[in-house]
Coordinates of C-alpha atoms and ligand atoms in Angstrom, one line a residue:
X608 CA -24.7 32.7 -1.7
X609 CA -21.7 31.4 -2.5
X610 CA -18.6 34.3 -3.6
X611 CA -16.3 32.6 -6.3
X612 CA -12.4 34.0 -7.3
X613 CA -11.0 32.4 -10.6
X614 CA -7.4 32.5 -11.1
X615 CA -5.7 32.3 -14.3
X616 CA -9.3 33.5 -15.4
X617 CA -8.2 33.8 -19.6
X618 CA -6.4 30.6 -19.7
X619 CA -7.9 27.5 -21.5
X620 CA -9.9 26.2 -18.6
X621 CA -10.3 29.2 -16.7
X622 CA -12.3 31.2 -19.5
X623 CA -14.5 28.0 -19.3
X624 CA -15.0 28.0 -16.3
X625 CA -16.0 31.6 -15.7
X626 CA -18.8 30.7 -18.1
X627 CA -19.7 28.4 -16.3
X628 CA -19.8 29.3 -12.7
X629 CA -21.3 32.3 -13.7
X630 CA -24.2 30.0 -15.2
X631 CA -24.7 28.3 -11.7
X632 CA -23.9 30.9 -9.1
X633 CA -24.7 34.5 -11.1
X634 CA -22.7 36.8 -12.8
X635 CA -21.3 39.1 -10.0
X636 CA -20.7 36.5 -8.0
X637 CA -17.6 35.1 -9.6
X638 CA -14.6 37.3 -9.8
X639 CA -12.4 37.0 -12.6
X640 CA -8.6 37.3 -12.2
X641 CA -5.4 37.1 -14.3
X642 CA -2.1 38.2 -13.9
X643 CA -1.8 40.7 -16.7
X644 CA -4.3 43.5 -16.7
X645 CA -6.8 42.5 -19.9
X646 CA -7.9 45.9 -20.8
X647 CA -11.3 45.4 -22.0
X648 CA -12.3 43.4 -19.1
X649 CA -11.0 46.4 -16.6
X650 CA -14.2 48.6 -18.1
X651 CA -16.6 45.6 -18.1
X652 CA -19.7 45.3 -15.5
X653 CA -18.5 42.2 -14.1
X654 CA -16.3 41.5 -11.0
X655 CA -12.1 41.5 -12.5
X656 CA -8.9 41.7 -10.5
X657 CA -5.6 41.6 -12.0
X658 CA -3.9 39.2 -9.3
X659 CA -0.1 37.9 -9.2
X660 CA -0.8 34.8 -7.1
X661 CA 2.8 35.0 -5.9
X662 CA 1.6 38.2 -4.6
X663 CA 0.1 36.7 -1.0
X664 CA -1.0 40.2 0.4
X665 CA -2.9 40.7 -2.7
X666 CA -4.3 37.5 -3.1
X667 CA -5.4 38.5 0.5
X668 CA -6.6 41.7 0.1
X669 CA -9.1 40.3 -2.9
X670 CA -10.3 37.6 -0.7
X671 CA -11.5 39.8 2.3
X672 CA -12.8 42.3 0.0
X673 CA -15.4 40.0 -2.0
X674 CA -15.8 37.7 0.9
X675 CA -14.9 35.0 -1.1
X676 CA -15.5 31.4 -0.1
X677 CA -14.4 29.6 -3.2
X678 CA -11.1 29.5 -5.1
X679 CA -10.6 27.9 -8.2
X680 CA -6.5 27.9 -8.5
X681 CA -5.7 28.0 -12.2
X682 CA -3.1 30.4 -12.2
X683 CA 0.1 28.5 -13.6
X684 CA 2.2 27.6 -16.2
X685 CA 1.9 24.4 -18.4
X686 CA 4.3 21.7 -19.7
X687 CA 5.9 23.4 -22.5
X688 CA 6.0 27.0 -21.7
X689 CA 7.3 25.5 -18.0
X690 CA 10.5 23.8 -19.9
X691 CA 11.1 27.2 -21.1
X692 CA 11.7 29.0 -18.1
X693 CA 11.6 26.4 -15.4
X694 CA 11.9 29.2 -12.5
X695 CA 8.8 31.1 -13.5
X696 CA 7.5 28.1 -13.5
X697 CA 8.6 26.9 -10.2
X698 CA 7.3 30.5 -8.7
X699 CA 4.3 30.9 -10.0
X700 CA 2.9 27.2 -9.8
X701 CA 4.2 26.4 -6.4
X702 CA 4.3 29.5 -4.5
X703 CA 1.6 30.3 -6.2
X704 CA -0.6 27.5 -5.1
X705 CA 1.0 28.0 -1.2
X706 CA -0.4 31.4 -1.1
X707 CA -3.5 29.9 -2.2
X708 CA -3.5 27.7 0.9
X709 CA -2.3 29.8 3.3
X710 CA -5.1 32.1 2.9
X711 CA -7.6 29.5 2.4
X712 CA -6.4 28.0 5.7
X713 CA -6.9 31.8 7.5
X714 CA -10.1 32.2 6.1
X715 CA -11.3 28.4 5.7
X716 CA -12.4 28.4 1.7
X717 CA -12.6 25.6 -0.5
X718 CA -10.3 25.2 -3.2
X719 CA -9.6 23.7 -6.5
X720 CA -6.7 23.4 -8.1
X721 CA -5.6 21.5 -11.0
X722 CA -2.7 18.6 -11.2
X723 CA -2.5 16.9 -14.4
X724 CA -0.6 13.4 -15.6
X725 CA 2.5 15.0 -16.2
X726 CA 3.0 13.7 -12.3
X727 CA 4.0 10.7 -14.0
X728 CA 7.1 9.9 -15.8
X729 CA 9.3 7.5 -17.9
X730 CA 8.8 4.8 -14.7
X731 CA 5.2 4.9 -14.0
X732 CA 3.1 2.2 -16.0
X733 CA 1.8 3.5 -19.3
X734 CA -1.7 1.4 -19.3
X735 CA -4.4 1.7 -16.9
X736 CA -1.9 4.1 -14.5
X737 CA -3.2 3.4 -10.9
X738 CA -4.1 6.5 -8.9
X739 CA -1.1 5.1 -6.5
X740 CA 1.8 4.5 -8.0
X741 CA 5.6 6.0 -9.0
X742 CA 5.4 9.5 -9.7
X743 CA 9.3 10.4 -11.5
X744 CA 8.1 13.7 -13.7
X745 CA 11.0 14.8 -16.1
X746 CA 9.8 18.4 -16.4
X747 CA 9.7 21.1 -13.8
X748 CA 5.4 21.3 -14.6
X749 CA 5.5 17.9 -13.2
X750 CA 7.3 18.7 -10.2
X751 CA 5.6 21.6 -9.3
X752 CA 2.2 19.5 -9.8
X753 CA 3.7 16.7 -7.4
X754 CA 4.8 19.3 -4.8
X755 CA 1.5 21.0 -5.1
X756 CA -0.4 17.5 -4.7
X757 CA 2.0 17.2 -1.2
X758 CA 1.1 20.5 -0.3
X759 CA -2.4 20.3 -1.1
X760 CA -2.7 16.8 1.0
X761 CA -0.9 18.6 4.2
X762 CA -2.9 21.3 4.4
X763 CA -5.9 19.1 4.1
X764 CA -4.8 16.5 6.6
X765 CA -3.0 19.1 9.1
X766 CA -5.2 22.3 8.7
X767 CA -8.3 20.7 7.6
X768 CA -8.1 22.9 4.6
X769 CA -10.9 22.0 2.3
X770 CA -8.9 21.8 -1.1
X771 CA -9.6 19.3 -3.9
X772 CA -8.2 18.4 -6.8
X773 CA -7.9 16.4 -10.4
X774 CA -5.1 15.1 -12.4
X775 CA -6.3 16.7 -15.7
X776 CA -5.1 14.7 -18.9
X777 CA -4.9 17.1 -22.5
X778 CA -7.9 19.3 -22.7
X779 CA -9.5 20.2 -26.1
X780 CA -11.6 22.8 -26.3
X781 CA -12.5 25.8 -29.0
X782 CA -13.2 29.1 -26.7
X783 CA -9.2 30.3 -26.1
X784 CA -6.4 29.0 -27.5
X785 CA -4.6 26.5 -25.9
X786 CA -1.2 28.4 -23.6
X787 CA 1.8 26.7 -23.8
X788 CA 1.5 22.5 -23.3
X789 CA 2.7 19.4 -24.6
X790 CA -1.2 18.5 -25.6
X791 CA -1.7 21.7 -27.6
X792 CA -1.8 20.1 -31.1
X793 CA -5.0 18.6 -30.2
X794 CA -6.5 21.8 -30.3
X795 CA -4.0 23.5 -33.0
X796 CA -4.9 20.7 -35.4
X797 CA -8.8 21.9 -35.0
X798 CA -7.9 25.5 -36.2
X799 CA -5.2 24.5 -38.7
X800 CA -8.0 21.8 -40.6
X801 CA -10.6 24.3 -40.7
X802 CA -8.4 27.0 -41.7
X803 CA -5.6 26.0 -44.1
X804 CA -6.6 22.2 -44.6
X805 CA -3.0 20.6 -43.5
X806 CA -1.8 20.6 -40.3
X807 CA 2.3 19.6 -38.8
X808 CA 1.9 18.3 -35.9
X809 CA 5.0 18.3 -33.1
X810 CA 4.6 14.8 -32.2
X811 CA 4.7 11.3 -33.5
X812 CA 1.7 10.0 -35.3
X813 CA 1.9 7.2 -32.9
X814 CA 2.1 9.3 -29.7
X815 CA -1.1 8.5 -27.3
X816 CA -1.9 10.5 -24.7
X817 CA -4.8 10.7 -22.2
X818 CA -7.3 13.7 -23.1
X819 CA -10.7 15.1 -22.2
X820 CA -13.1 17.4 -23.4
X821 CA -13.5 21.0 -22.3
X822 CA -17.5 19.8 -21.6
X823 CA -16.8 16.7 -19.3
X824 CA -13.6 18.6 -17.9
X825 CA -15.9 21.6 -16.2
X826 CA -18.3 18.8 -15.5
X827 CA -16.0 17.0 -13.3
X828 CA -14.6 20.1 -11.8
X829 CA -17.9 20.9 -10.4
X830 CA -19.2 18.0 -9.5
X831 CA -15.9 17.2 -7.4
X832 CA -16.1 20.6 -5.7
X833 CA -19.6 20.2 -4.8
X834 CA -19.5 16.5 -3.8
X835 CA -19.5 16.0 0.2
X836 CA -16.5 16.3 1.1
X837 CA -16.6 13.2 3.4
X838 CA -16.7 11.5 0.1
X839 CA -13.5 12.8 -1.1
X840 CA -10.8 10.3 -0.1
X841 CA -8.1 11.1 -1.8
X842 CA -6.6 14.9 -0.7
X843 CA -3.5 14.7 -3.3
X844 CA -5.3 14.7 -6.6
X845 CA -7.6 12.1 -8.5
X846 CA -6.6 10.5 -11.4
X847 CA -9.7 11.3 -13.8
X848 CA -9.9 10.2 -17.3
X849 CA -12.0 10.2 -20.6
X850 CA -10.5 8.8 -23.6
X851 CA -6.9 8.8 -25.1
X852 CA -5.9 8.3 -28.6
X853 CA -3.3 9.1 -30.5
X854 CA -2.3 11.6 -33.1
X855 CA -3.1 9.6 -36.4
X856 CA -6.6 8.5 -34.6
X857 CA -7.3 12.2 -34.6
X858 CA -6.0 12.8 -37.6
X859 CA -8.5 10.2 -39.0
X860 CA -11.3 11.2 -37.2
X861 CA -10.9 14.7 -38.9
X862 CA -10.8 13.4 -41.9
X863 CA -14.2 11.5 -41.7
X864 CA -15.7 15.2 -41.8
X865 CA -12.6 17.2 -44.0
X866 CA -11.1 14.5 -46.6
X867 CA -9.3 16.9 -47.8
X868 CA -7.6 17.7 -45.1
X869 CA -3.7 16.4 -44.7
X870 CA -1.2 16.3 -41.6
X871 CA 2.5 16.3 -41.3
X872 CA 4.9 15.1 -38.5
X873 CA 8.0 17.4 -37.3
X874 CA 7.9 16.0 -33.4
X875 CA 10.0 18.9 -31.5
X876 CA 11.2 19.1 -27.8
X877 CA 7.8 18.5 -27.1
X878 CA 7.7 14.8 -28.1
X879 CA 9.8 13.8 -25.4
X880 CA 7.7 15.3 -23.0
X881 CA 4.9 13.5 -24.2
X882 CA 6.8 10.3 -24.1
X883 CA 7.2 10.9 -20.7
X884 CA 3.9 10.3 -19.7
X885 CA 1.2 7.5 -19.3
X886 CA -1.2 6.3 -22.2
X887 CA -4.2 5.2 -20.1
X888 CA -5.5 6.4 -16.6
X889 CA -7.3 4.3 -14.6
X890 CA -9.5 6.5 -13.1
X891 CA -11.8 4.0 -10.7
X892 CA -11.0 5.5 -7.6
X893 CA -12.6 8.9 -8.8
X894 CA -15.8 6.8 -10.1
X895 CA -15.8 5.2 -6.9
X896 CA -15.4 8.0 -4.3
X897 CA -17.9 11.2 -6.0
X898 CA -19.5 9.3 -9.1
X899 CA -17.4 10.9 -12.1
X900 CA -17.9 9.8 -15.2
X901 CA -16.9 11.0 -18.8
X902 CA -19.5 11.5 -22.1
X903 CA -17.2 12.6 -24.7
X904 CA -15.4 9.8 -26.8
X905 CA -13.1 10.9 -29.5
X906 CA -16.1 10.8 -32.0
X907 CA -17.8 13.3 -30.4
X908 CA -15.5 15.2 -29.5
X909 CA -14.1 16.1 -33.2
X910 CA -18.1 16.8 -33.9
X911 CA -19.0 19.2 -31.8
X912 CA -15.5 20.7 -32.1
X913 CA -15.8 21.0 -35.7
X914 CA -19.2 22.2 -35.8
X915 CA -18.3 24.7 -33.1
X916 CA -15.2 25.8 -33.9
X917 CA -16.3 26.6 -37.4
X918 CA -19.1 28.9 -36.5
X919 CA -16.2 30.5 -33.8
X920 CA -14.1 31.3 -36.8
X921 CA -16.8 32.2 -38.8
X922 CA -18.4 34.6 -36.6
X923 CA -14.7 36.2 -35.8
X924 CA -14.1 36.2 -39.5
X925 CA -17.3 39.0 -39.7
X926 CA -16.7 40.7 -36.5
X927 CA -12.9 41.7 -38.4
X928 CA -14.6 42.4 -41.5
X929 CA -17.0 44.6 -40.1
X930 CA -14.1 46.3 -38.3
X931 CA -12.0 46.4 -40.9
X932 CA -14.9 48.4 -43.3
X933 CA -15.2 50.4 -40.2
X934 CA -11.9 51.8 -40.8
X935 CA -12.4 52.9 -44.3
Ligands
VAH2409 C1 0.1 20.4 -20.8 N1 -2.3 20.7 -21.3 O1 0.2 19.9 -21.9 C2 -1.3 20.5 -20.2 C3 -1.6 19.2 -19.4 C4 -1.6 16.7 -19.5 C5 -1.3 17.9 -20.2 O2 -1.1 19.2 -18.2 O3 1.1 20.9 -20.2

């Protein structure tokens, strides 16, 4: 029976993905862990650690005590939040993720860890990006991902360490809130149309970007870690792709289901970053090597999210109404 540890449990992908593997493999047999104690999960039934992944004896300690097999590495800062306070992010993404091979290495688990296309910068090709090509990153988020890809190869090819990995593009989804990146509009713009009807968004109306789907995001995850791992060629990290489009197509799409609904440009320190990086992945290699392929275009995607996110709010709307009659 497999033993799962989830770092970076409460971030975007990682509350996800908790769902998820706890779907497939059983409740107790996924530990969730974050760096910051979340109180209310300390007194639930379920497995929780708090866990500092730059904390190696720790990350130890959990690990022999669950007998874990699995780790799914999502522990780490993203693009924005990473400009911010480049040495946090530089400790907690990189030595982070070498604690996570080290010990995966002394106790042989598979691991999964997420790159993302901010490995690619103002030189690589914008259109159909090949999954070899020049990696130049102009934020410390895409360094750390390009050292982790290096690192993640060598302990591969050296130690045989059984790690894989995908270069995520944006991912939208309505469970969390999205934590600090250069794609967060795509999700802000969600909440702001359904809440307040107008949205500003922090990049161009023209800016494209490559993004994905919470839904075929966990789909890929899984089916890569559970792929034979003779089929996995590529030990850096696979491109892997869905659809991109750019701010005013979203902005449209939107629109087909909230005409009132209005959107305003004020592109901040973030539009550079997204400048920085390619338009359209080509993700063949990944379709090649374990089968991946996507199901949410940009049509569905604003569908579901609307129709979701909307009973999400709605439902947290009465839970605070019913708290807040509780306290008079
Ligand atoms: C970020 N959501 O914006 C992440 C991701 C491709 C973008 O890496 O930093």
């Amino acid at each position: 029976m497999k033993t799962i540890l989830v770092t970076g449990a409460r971030g975007q992908i990682g509350s996800d993905l908790v769902s998820a593997l706890r779907r497939r493999f059983g409740a107790t047999q996924v530990i969730e862990s974050t760096r910051k104690a979340v109180p209310h999960l300390e007194g639930n039934l379920l497995p929780y650690e708090v866990l500092d992944v730059t904390d190696e004896h720790r990350l130890q300690e959990i690990v022999e005590h669950y007998q874990v097999d699995t780790i799914y590495h999502l522990a780490g800062l993203l693009s924005a939040k990473g400009e911010q306070n480049p040495e946090l992010c530089w400790n907690i993404n990189v030595n982070g993720l070498k604690n996570v091979l080290q010990v995966a290495k002394s106790h042989q688990l598979r691991v999964f860890w997420p790159s993302s296309i901010a490995v690619f910068g103002p030189h690589t090709p914008k259109l159909d990006t090949p999954q070899i090509t020049v990696e130049d990153p102009s934020t410390v988020y895409g360094i750390t991902k390009v050292t982790g890809e290096l690192l993640c190869r060598y302990y591969a090819y050296q130690f045989g360490v059984d790690v894989r990995s995908l270069r995520l593009p944006g991912i939208i989804s309505y469970s969390t809130l999205p934590g600090g990146g250069t794609t967060d509009f795509a999700v802000e713009i969600f909440y702001a149309a359904l809440k307040y009807g107008t949205y500003t968004c922090f990049v161009r109306p023209e800016t494209r970007l490559p993004m994905m789907y919470m839904p075929d995001a966990i789909a890929a995850i899984l089916h890569l870690m559970e792929a034979d791992s003779a089929l996995i060629k590529v030990r850096s990290s696979y491109n892997i792709a869905a659809v991109s489009f750019s701010a005013e197509e979203l902005v449209a799409e939107i629109q087909k289901y909230l005409p009132e609904f209005t959107c305003d440009y004020a592109p901040d320190f973030r539009q550079a970053i997204a400048d920085s990086w390619p338009c359209v992945i080509d993700d063949s290699r990944a379709r090649a090597d374990w089968g991946w392929k996507h199901t949410y275009d940009l049509p569905a995607i604003v569908a579901d999210m609307l129709a979701k996110l909307d009973e999400r709010l709605m439902r947290v709307g009465q839970e605070s109404m019913v708290c807040a009659q509780s306290l008079f």
